[in-house]
mmCIF file of C-alpha atoms in Angstrom:
data_model
loop_
_atom_site.group_PDB
_atom_site.id
_atom_site.type_symbol
_atom_site.label_atom_id
_atom_site.label_comp_id
_atom_site.label_asym_id
_atom_site.label_seq_id
_atom_site.Cartn_x
_atom_site.Cartn_y
_atom_site.Cartn_z
ATOM 1 C CA MET A 1 -23.136 14.631 -14.938
ATOM 2 C CA THR A 2 -23.033 10.983 -14.170
ATOM 3 C CA PRO A 3 -19.980 9.251 -13.010
ATOM 4 C CA SER A 4 -17.779 7.458 -15.573
ATOM 5 C CA THR A 5 -18.406 3.880 -14.337
ATOM 6 C CA LEU A 6 -16.841 0.593 -15.417
ATOM 7 C CA THR A 7 -19.743 -1.713 -15.803
ATOM 8 C CA TRP A 8 -19.510 -5.272 -15.407
ATOM 9 C CA ALA A 9 -20.069 -5.956 -18.934
ATOM 10 C CA MET A 10 -17.119 -3.685 -19.805
ATOM 11 C CA CYS A 11 -14.965 -5.537 -17.039
ATOM 12 C CA ARG A 12 -15.883 -8.842 -19.008
ATOM 13 C CA ASN A 13 -14.774 -7.593 -22.316
ATOM 14 C CA LEU A 14 -11.814 -6.124 -20.853
ATOM 15 C CA SER A 15 -10.701 -9.111 -18.973
ATOM 16 C CA LYS A 16 -10.554 -10.959 -22.209
ATOM 17 C CA THR A 17 -8.079 -8.765 -23.431
ATOM 18 C CA ILE A 18 -5.644 -8.952 -20.548
ATOM 19 C CA VAL A 19 -2.205 -10.036 -21.816
ATOM 20 C CA ARG A 20 -0.970 -12.769 -19.350
ATOM 21 C CA ARG A 21 2.759 -12.870 -18.555
ATOM 22 C CA LYS A 22 4.585 -15.810 -19.891
ATOM 23 C CA ASN A 23 5.592 -18.236 -17.134
ATOM 24 C CA THR A 24 9.234 -17.632 -16.499
ATOM 25 C CA LEU A 25 11.714 -19.450 -14.306
ATOM 26 C CA PRO A 26 12.019 -17.712 -10.778
ATOM 27 C CA ILE A 27 15.163 -15.766 -9.949
ATOM 28 C CA ILE A 28 17.186 -17.888 -7.424
ATOM 29 C CA ARG A 29 19.279 -15.817 -5.013
ATOM 30 C CA ARG A 30 21.031 -17.022 -1.930
ATOM 31 C CA GLY A 31 18.730 -20.211 -1.942
ATOM 32 C CA GLN A 32 15.487 -18.129 -1.968
ATOM 33 C CA ILE A 33 12.823 -17.312 -4.515
ATOM 34 C CA LYS A 34 12.906 -13.589 -5.288
ATOM 35 C CA ASN A 35 9.809 -12.194 -7.091
ATOM 36 C CA ALA A 36 8.686 -15.334 -8.677
ATOM 37 C CA PRO A 37 5.880 -14.777 -10.961
ATOM 38 C CA ALA A 38 2.464 -14.971 -9.113
ATOM 39 C CA PRO A 39 -0.420 -17.164 -11.020
ATOM 40 C CA LEU A 40 -3.177 -15.283 -12.002
ATOM 41 C CA SER A 41 -6.414 -16.082 -10.415
ATOM 42 C CA ASN A 42 -10.083 -15.034 -10.088
ATOM 43 C CA GLN A 43 -10.396 -16.586 -6.623
ATOM 44 C CA PHE A 44 -9.246 -15.077 -3.296
ATOM 45 C CA ASP A 45 -7.013 -17.452 -1.453
ATOM 46 C CA VAL A 46 -8.910 -17.785 1.845
ATOM 47 C CA GLU A 47 -8.045 -21.309 2.967
ATOM 48 C CA ILE A 48 -4.503 -20.650 4.347
ATOM 49 C CA SER A 49 -3.241 -22.051 7.496
ATOM 50 C CA ILE A 50 0.247 -20.659 7.459
ATOM 51 C CA PRO A 51 1.694 -17.532 5.830
ATOM 52 C CA SER A 52 3.167 -17.465 2.503
ATOM 53 C CA ASP A 53 6.725 -18.140 2.212
ATOM 54 C CA LEU A 54 7.959 -14.554 1.291
ATOM 55 C CA MET A 55 11.728 -14.996 2.276
ATOM 56 C CA GLY A 56 14.176 -13.171 -0.143
ATOM 57 C CA ARG A 57 11.343 -11.156 -2.138
ATOM 58 C CA ASP A 58 11.163 -7.623 -2.961
ATOM 59 C CA LEU A 59 8.212 -5.479 -1.986
ATOM 60 C CA VAL A 60 8.541 -2.788 -4.776
ATOM 61 C CA THR A 61 5.154 -3.156 -6.489
ATOM 62 C CA PHE A 62 2.168 -5.574 -5.770
ATOM 63 C CA ASP A 63 2.654 -7.147 -9.287
ATOM 64 C CA ASN A 64 3.999 -10.442 -7.846
ATOM 65 C CA TYR A 65 1.902 -10.520 -4.884
ATOM 66 C CA ARG A 66 -1.065 -12.597 -4.587
ATOM 67 C CA THR A 67 -4.058 -12.169 -2.243
ATOM 68 C CA GLN A 68 -2.784 -14.860 0.000
ATOM 69 C CA ASP A 69 0.795 -13.058 0.007
ATOM 70 C CA ILE A 70 -0.944 -9.784 1.264
ATOM 71 C CA TYR A 71 -2.924 -11.528 3.895
ATOM 72 C CA SER A 72 0.273 -13.064 5.177
ATOM 73 C CA LEU A 73 1.816 -9.620 5.772
ATOM 74 C CA LEU A 74 -1.268 -8.378 7.626
ATOM 75 C CA TRP A 75 -1.538 -11.648 9.566
ATOM 76 C CA ILE A 76 1.996 -11.300 10.769
ATOM 77 C CA ALA A 77 1.503 -7.616 11.785
ATOM 78 C CA VAL A 78 -1.634 -8.632 13.681
ATOM 79 C CA ASP A 79 0.318 -11.246 15.618
ATOM 80 C CA LEU A 80 3.131 -8.883 16.473
ATOM 81 C CA LYS A 81 0.657 -6.309 17.781
ATOM 82 C CA GLN A 82 -0.782 -9.205 20.016
ATOM 83 C CA ALA A 83 2.277 -10.395 21.562
ATOM 84 C CA GLU A 84 2.951 -9.280 25.027
ATOM 85 C CA SER A 85 6.273 -8.262 24.148
ATOM 86 C CA LEU A 86 8.221 -7.920 20.692
ATOM 87 C CA VAL A 87 11.175 -9.992 20.687
ATOM 88 C CA LYS A 88 14.186 -8.661 18.685
ATOM 89 C CA LYS A 89 13.514 -10.781 15.690
ATOM 90 C CA CYS A 90 15.971 -9.438 13.463
ATOM 91 C CA GLU A 91 18.976 -9.143 15.849
ATOM 92 C CA GLY A 92 22.297 -9.185 13.891
ATOM 93 C CA LYS A 93 20.571 -8.022 10.622
ATOM 94 C CA SER A 94 21.627 -4.671 8.924
ATOM 95 C CA ILE A 95 19.069 -2.441 7.202
ATOM 96 C CA CYS A 96 19.882 0.486 4.775
ATOM 97 C CA VAL A 97 17.115 2.847 4.705
ATOM 98 C CA ILE A 98 17.428 5.559 1.735
ATOM 99 C CA SER A 99 15.148 8.364 2.857
ATOM 100 C CA ASP A 100 14.599 12.054 2.754
ATOM 101 C CA ASN A 101 11.600 12.121 4.840
ATOM 102 C CA PRO A 102 12.472 13.433 8.405
ATOM 103 C CA ILE A 103 9.190 12.483 9.916
ATOM 104 C CA ARG A 104 9.255 8.840 8.323
ATOM 105 C CA LYS A 105 12.695 8.282 9.511
ATOM 106 C CA ILE A 106 11.683 8.647 12.826
ATOM 107 C CA SER A 107 8.921 5.964 12.448
ATOM 108 C CA LEU A 108 11.261 3.657 10.517
ATOM 109 C CA SER A 109 14.149 3.843 12.850
ATOM 110 C CA SER A 110 11.977 3.207 15.747
ATOM 111 C CA ALA A 111 10.574 0.064 14.059
ATOM 112 C CA ILE A 112 13.890 -1.258 13.207
ATOM 113 C CA THR A 113 15.243 -0.575 16.712
ATOM 114 C CA LYS A 114 12.238 -2.730 18.082
ATOM 115 C CA LEU A 115 13.433 -5.560 15.704
ATOM 116 C CA GLY A 116 16.995 -5.258 17.181
ATOM 117 C CA ALA A 117 18.574 -4.642 13.615
ATOM 118 C CA ALA A 118 21.249 -2.257 12.905
ATOM 119 C CA THR A 119 20.261 0.780 10.739
ATOM 120 C CA THR A 120 22.377 2.787 8.050
ATOM 121 C CA PHE A 121 20.736 6.051 6.673
ATOM 122 C CA ILE A 122 21.423 7.446 3.406
ATOM 123 C CA ASN A 123 20.123 10.500 1.501
ATOM 124 C CA PRO A 124 18.724 9.560 -1.816
ATOM 125 C CA ALA A 125 20.268 12.495 -3.339
ATOM 126 C CA GLU A 126 23.576 10.790 -3.091
ATOM 127 C CA ILE A 127 22.185 7.635 -4.471
ATOM 128 C CA SER A 128 20.642 9.830 -7.553
ATOM 129 C CA HIS A 129 24.250 11.392 -8.218
ATOM 130 C CA GLU A 130 25.677 7.864 -8.403
ATOM 131 C CA THR A 131 23.072 6.788 -10.995
ATOM 132 C CA MET A 132 24.493 9.158 -13.405
ATOM 133 C CA GLU A 133 27.997 7.469 -13.190
ATOM 134 C CA MET A 134 26.977 3.747 -12.438
ATOM 135 C CA ASP A 135 24.755 1.325 -13.792
ATOM 136 C CA LEU A 136 21.810 1.196 -11.523
ATOM 137 C CA GLU A 137 21.995 -2.790 -11.271
ATOM 138 C CA ILE A 138 25.402 -2.640 -10.438
ATOM 139 C CA LEU A 139 24.649 -0.029 -7.948
ATOM 140 C CA GLY A 140 22.044 -2.224 -6.389
ATOM 141 C CA LYS A 141 24.623 -5.117 -6.144
ATOM 142 C CA THR A 142 27.062 -2.793 -4.540
ATOM 143 C CA VAL A 143 24.613 -1.544 -1.743
ATOM 144 C CA GLY A 144 23.192 -4.990 -1.121
ATOM 145 C CA SER A 145 26.547 -6.369 -0.653
ATOM 146 C CA SER A 146 26.849 -4.424 2.889
ATOM 147 C CA CYS A 147 23.307 -5.096 4.262
ATOM 148 C CA ASP A 148 20.689 -7.597 4.797
ATOM 149 C CA VAL A 149 17.719 -5.392 3.409
ATOM 150 C CA VAL A 150 17.437 -2.108 1.461
ATOM 151 C CA VAL A 151 14.425 0.312 2.259
ATOM 152 C CA PHE A 152 13.549 3.281 -0.151
ATOM 153 C CA ASP A 153 11.563 6.066 0.999
ATOM 154 C CA SER A 154 11.590 8.959 -1.074
ATOM 155 C CA LYS A 155 8.669 10.295 -3.371
ATOM 156 C CA ASN A 156 11.454 12.002 -5.279
ATOM 157 C CA PHE A 157 13.384 9.095 -6.394
ATOM 158 C CA ASP A 158 12.086 7.631 -9.769
ATOM 159 C CA HIS A 159 10.265 4.479 -9.603
ATOM 160 C CA THR A 160 11.773 2.955 -12.627
ATOM 161 C CA ASN A 161 15.410 3.424 -11.511
ATOM 162 C CA LEU A 162 14.106 1.765 -8.137
ATOM 163 C CA GLU A 163 13.063 -1.495 -10.016
ATOM 164 C CA LYS A 164 16.392 -1.493 -11.969
ATOM 165 C CA PHE A 165 18.124 -1.146 -8.534
ATOM 166 C CA ALA A 166 16.192 -3.865 -7.171
ATOM 167 C CA THR A 167 16.872 -6.118 -9.959
ATOM 168 C CA GLY A 168 20.662 -5.956 -9.360
ATOM 169 C CA CYS A 169 20.402 -5.889 -5.682
ATOM 170 C CA THR A 170 21.404 -9.218 -3.951
ATOM 171 C CA VAL A 171 19.141 -8.668 -0.907
ATOM 172 C CA PRO A 172 15.389 -7.768 -0.634
ATOM 173 C CA VAL A 173 14.264 -4.422 -1.648
ATOM 174 C CA ILE A 174 11.210 -2.685 0.089
ATOM 175 C CA CYS A 175 9.658 0.507 -1.094
ATOM 176 C CA THR A 176 7.991 2.542 1.465
ATOM 177 C CA GLU A 177 7.358 5.413 -1.101
ATOM 178 C CA SER A 178 8.748 6.337 -4.574
ATOM 179 C CA SER A 179 7.810 8.885 -7.299
ATOM 180 C CA LEU A 180 5.086 6.298 -8.324
ATOM 181 C CA LEU A 181 3.956 4.113 -5.389
ATOM 182 C CA CYS A 182 3.951 3.931 -1.688
ATOM 183 C CA PRO A 183 3.283 0.046 -0.891
ATOM 184 C CA ILE A 184 4.071 0.088 2.778
ATOM 185 C CA TYR A 185 2.018 3.234 3.672
ATOM 186 C CA CYS A 186 -1.082 1.609 1.959
ATOM 187 C CA LEU A 187 -0.435 -1.835 3.739
ATOM 188 C CA GLY A 188 -0.442 0.012 7.032
ATOM 189 C CA GLU A 189 -3.856 1.579 5.915
ATOM 190 C CA LEU A 190 -5.265 -1.848 5.202
ATOM 191 C CA LEU A 191 -4.209 -2.869 8.675
ATOM 192 C CA THR A 192 -5.826 0.148 10.267
ATOM 193 C CA LEU A 193 -8.958 -0.410 8.326
ATOM 194 C CA PHE A 194 -9.489 -4.051 9.270
ATOM 195 C CA GLU A 195 -9.032 -3.281 12.904
ATOM 196 C CA HIS A 196 -11.830 -0.865 12.702
ATOM 197 C CA TYR A 197 -14.248 -2.754 10.360
ATOM 198 C CA ASP A 198 -13.156 -6.351 11.186
ATOM 199 C CA TYR A 199 -13.228 -7.138 7.333
ATOM 200 C CA LEU A 200 -11.689 -5.744 4.210
ATOM 201 C CA ARG A 201 -13.691 -7.124 1.163
ATOM 202 C CA ARG A 202 -16.608 -4.974 -0.014
ATOM 203 C CA LEU A 203 -15.203 -1.840 1.558
ATOM 204 C CA VAL A 204 -15.426 1.077 -0.577
ATOM 205 C CA ILE A 205 -12.688 3.712 -0.324
ATOM 206 C CA SER A 206 -13.165 7.088 -1.877
ATOM 207 C CA PHE A 207 -9.821 9.075 -2.766
ATOM 208 C CA LEU A 208 -9.737 12.766 -3.284
ATOM 209 C CA GLY A 209 -6.454 14.553 -4.548
ATOM 210 C CA ASP A 210 -3.896 14.581 -7.430
ATOM 211 C CA SER A 211 -4.372 12.398 -10.198
ATOM 212 C CA SER A 212 -0.521 11.366 -10.071
ATOM 213 C CA ASP A 213 -0.623 10.910 -6.196
ATOM 214 C CA GLN A 214 1.211 7.709 -5.018
ATOM 215 C CA LEU A 215 -1.735 6.937 -2.920
ATOM 216 C CA LEU A 216 -4.281 6.375 -5.790
ATOM 217 C CA ASN A 217 -1.810 4.593 -7.917
ATOM 218 C CA THR A 218 -0.977 2.197 -5.144
ATOM 219 C CA TYR A 219 -4.714 1.748 -4.198
ATOM 220 C CA ALA A 220 -5.385 0.863 -7.826
ATOM 221 C CA LEU A 221 -3.111 -2.060 -7.772
ATOM 222 C CA LEU A 222 -3.784 -3.388 -4.256
ATOM 223 C CA TYR A 223 -7.136 -2.889 -3.295
ATOM 224 C CA PRO A 224 -8.669 -5.398 -6.089
ATOM 225 C CA LYS A 225 -6.697 -7.987 -4.469
ATOM 226 C CA VAL A 226 -8.223 -7.910 -1.441
ATOM 227 C CA GLY A 227 -11.585 -7.280 -2.602
ATOM 228 C CA MET A 228 -12.082 -3.512 -1.984
ATOM 229 C CA HIS A 229 -13.768 -1.012 -4.360
ATOM 230 C CA LEU A 230 -11.971 2.241 -5.310
ATOM 231 C CA HIS A 231 -13.800 5.547 -6.041
ATOM 232 C CA TYR A 232 -11.806 8.494 -6.915
ATOM 233 C CA PHE A 233 -12.232 12.235 -7.791
ATOM 234 C CA VAL A 234 -9.080 13.795 -8.978
ATOM 235 C CA GLU A 235 -7.605 16.727 -10.854
ATOM 236 C CA GLY A 236 -5.896 15.744 -14.253
ATOM 237 C CA ASN A 237 -5.682 12.184 -15.584
ATOM 238 C CA MET A 238 -4.218 9.098 -14.049
ATOM 239 C CA ASP A 239 -0.820 7.541 -15.403
ATOM 240 C CA PHE A 240 -2.020 5.360 -18.265
ATOM 241 C CA ASN A 241 -0.176 2.284 -17.488
ATOM 242 C CA ILE A 242 -1.617 2.299 -13.687
ATOM 243 C CA TRP A 243 -5.220 3.185 -14.628
ATOM 244 C CA ASN A 244 -4.878 0.306 -17.229
ATOM 245 C CA LYS A 245 -3.732 -2.074 -14.796
ATOM 246 C CA GLY A 246 -6.395 -0.847 -12.256
ATOM 247 C CA ILE A 247 -9.171 -1.692 -14.907
ATOM 248 C CA GLU A 248 -7.711 -5.281 -15.470
ATOM 249 C CA LEU A 249 -7.355 -5.960 -11.883
ATOM 250 C CA ALA A 250 -10.851 -4.845 -11.205
ATOM 251 C CA ALA A 251 -12.184 -6.979 -13.897
ATOM 252 C CA GLN A 252 -10.009 -10.014 -12.537
ATOM 253 C CA TYR A 253 -11.272 -9.680 -9.043
ATOM 254 C CA ASN A 254 -14.808 -8.273 -9.576
ATOM 255 C CA THR A 255 -14.370 -4.925 -7.695
ATOM 256 C CA GLU A 256 -15.153 -1.207 -8.691
ATOM 257 C CA PHE A 257 -12.855 1.175 -10.010
ATOM 258 C CA LYS A 258 -14.946 4.248 -10.648
ATOM 259 C CA GLN A 259 -14.025 7.827 -11.312
ATOM 260 C CA PHE A 260 -16.298 10.740 -10.234
ATOM 261 C CA ASP A 261 -16.777 14.313 -11.208
ATOM 262 C CA ASN A 262 -17.875 15.779 -7.816
ATOM 263 C CA PHE A 263 -17.161 15.306 -4.192
ATOM 264 C CA PHE A 264 -20.688 14.260 -3.060
ATOM 265 C CA ASP A 265 -21.448 11.670 -5.446
ATOM 266 C CA LEU A 266 -17.680 10.721 -4.594
ATOM 267 C CA VAL A 267 -18.516 9.934 -0.755
ATOM 268 C CA TYR A 268 -22.034 8.775 -1.219
ATOM 269 C CA ARG A 269 -22.272 5.542 0.796
ATOM 270 C CA SER A 270 -18.565 5.053 0.927
ATOM 271 C CA HIS A 271 -16.726 3.536 3.956
ATOM 272 C CA THR A 272 -13.604 5.874 4.130
ATOM 273 C CA LEU A 273 -12.529 9.078 2.717
ATOM 274 C CA SER A 274 -8.675 9.426 1.843
ATOM 275 C CA LEU A 275 -7.067 12.534 1.334
ATOM 276 C CA SER A 276 -3.537 13.627 0.138
ATOM 277 C CA ARG A 277 -1.639 16.677 -1.248
ATOM 278 C CA ASN A 278 -3.857 19.225 -2.871
ATOM 279 C CA SER A 279 -6.867 17.553 -1.997
ATOM 280 C CA LEU A 280 -8.187 20.451 0.042
ATOM 281 C CA ASN A 281 -7.804 22.756 -2.831
ATOM 282 C CA MET A 282 -10.374 20.642 -4.576
ATOM 283 C CA HIS A 283 -12.863 20.594 -1.615
ATOM 284 C CA GLU A 284 -12.716 21.841 1.963
ATOM 285 C CA VAL A 285 -13.874 18.878 3.786
ATOM 286 C CA THR A 286 -15.961 19.311 6.959
ATOM 287 C CA ILE A 287 -17.541 16.826 9.208
ATOM 288 C CA LYS A 288 -21.172 17.662 7.391
ATOM 289 C CA ASP A 289 -19.679 16.167 4.445
ATOM 290 C CA THR A 290 -19.915 12.754 5.910
ATOM 291 C CA LYS A 291 -23.603 12.520 6.372
ATOM 292 C CA GLU A 292 -23.905 10.779 2.866
ATOM 293 C CA MET A 293 -21.204 8.389 3.539
ATOM 294 C CA ASN A 294 -21.700 4.983 5.307
ATOM 295 C CA LEU A 295 -22.949 5.230 8.955
ATOM 296 C CA ASN A 296 -19.629 3.809 10.197
ATOM 297 C CA TRP A 297 -17.453 6.144 7.801
ATOM 298 C CA THR A 298 -13.614 6.723 8.626
ATOM 299 C CA PHE A 299 -11.123 9.401 7.470
ATOM 300 C CA LEU A 300 -7.628 8.776 6.369
ATOM 301 C CA HIS A 301 -4.859 11.643 5.400
ATOM 302 C CA LYS A 302 -1.328 10.799 4.021
ATOM 303 C CA ASP A 303 0.100 14.133 4.555
ATOM 304 C CA LEU A 304 -1.810 15.700 7.509
ATOM 305 C CA TYR A 305 1.376 17.328 9.040
ATOM 306 C CA LYS A 306 1.491 19.584 6.083
ATOM 307 C CA GLN A 307 -2.260 20.559 6.080
ATOM 308 C CA ASN A 308 -3.666 19.756 9.581
ATOM 309 C CA ASN A 309 -4.424 23.361 10.064
ATOM 310 C CA LEU A 310 -6.936 23.346 7.205
ATOM 311 C CA LEU A 311 -9.150 20.662 8.596
ATOM 312 C CA PRO A 312 -11.862 21.273 11.112
ATOM 313 C CA LYS A 313 -11.168 20.444 14.695
ATOM 314 C CA ASP A 314 -14.499 18.334 15.058
ATOM 315 C CA LEU A 315 -13.105 16.139 12.339
ATOM 316 C CA LEU A 316 -9.507 15.698 13.751
ATOM 317 C CA ARG A 317 -11.174 14.734 17.169
ATOM 318 C CA SER A 318 -13.733 12.289 15.901
ATOM 319 C CA ASN A 319 -13.500 8.604 16.559
ATOM 320 C CA GLN A 320 -13.524 8.246 12.733
ATOM 321 C CA PHE A 321 -10.493 9.878 12.410
ATOM 322 C CA LEU A 322 -7.731 7.284 11.798
ATOM 323 C CA VAL A 323 -4.690 9.006 10.962
ATOM 324 C CA TRP A 324 -2.996 8.502 14.351
ATOM 325 C CA LYS A 325 -3.571 4.847 14.558
ATOM 326 C CA ASN A 326 -2.441 4.415 10.833
ATOM 327 C CA ILE A 327 0.998 5.980 11.740
ATOM 328 C CA GLN A 328 1.338 3.439 14.300
ATOM 329 C CA ASN A 329 0.195 0.525 12.140
ATOM 330 C CA MET A 330 2.414 1.508 9.499
ATOM 331 C CA GLN A 331 5.447 0.514 11.907
ATOM 332 C CA TRP A 332 3.689 -2.761 12.405
ATOM 333 C CA ILE A 333 3.460 -3.729 8.872
ATOM 334 C CA PHE A 334 7.149 -2.356 8.168
ATOM 335 C CA MET A 335 8.227 -4.687 10.862
ATOM 336 C CA ALA A 336 6.032 -7.631 9.690
ATOM 337 C CA THR A 337 7.501 -7.055 6.029
ATOM 338 C CA ILE A 338 11.060 -6.981 7.383
ATOM 339 C CA ILE A 339 10.400 -10.315 9.290
ATOM 340 C CA ALA A 340 8.622 -12.240 6.423
ATOM 341 C CA ILE A 341 11.201 -11.476 3.787
ATOM 342 C CA THR A 342 14.275 -12.125 5.979
ATOM 343 C CA GLN A 343 13.092 -15.434 7.889
ATOM 344 C CA LYS A 344 10.222 -18.070 8.218
ATOM 345 C CA TYR A 345 7.810 -16.882 10.778
ATOM 346 C CA SER A 346 4.967 -18.723 12.226
ATOM 347 C CA PRO A 347 2.360 -16.462 13.946
ATOM 348 C CA ALA A 348 1.006 -17.562 17.442
ATOM 349 C CA ILE A 349 -2.590 -16.508 16.231
ATOM 350 C CA SER A 350 -4.838 -18.099 13.662
ATOM 351 C CA ARG A 351 -5.411 -16.262 10.525
ATOM 352 C CA PRO A 352 -7.700 -13.442 10.888
ATOM 353 C CA ASN A 353 -10.859 -13.554 8.917
ATOM 354 C CA PHE A 354 -9.814 -10.615 6.469
ATOM 355 C CA GLU A 355 -12.704 -11.392 4.082
ATOM 356 C CA GLY A 356 -15.455 -11.012 6.617
ATOM 357 C CA SER A 357 -18.657 -13.020 6.035
ATOM 358 C CA LEU A 358 -18.938 -14.090 2.515
#
């Protein structure tokens, strides 16, 4: 069978049917713009000399994030990594982390400590209990009144409820992972891939795993905005709304969004193979499977600590295995996001060339 491919003609026809949002007045909160609607554009914002002003913005989805905004977060993260010492740039701030992931808690706690901020951890099960008895927007306002930033990190927390919570919250809300998306994790992957390839645009990422996986959903909404191509081989059908947005974005930014029906067609000439939960039930990946990939191939895995015993040792030890670097970069992008939404920050370095040669 041939892969079901979105042709350019289909993209052009679909792009004509995209329903554009009506321009709405930005929500003014504490003197800042929170989630102001982003203009739709077919052009990548490449000529920027200062980062976007993201103060007061949520990072719950990428709906209101332009290419320039995503590059700005990556730029700040690169700047922080290159600094000789990390000054405690958020000293005096209070960050509430709602998480049920013990491994992620360690990473988030370490990052917040480096920033000099105070941390309060809450189990999302407690929040879920409160949602039965309290309006979510009121709950968001209540939690936000006691801190400067709220971070959600639970794949079991309903994303729709998270958006309602963020609407009522009076401080910025960051989603590390929810039932639908994992924005911070995927931004960390972008930073890791940029460090390896020195560019992002035109990279081909192949995803193997669940059709409902947060990784795939986030890839579909994020990758087109930085010019990356997404190929996927999954069990089941994607969430229709995410799939439809993915098609619209691929048409808007002239990128590929292709589904394949077998592993070997999926990885052919791709740069990166990304695995998540249940992926190894579909295909037991070995180092030999990469021979049809790009010569400079790389490998990522979101839930490695749950499946590392199923992967061959030669793959785990290869230079193309970027999982450990990505765990570190997720901390840097998390710190960059905290800084960007709480203060105006001017990087010491010039903006990196994320696009590569055009």
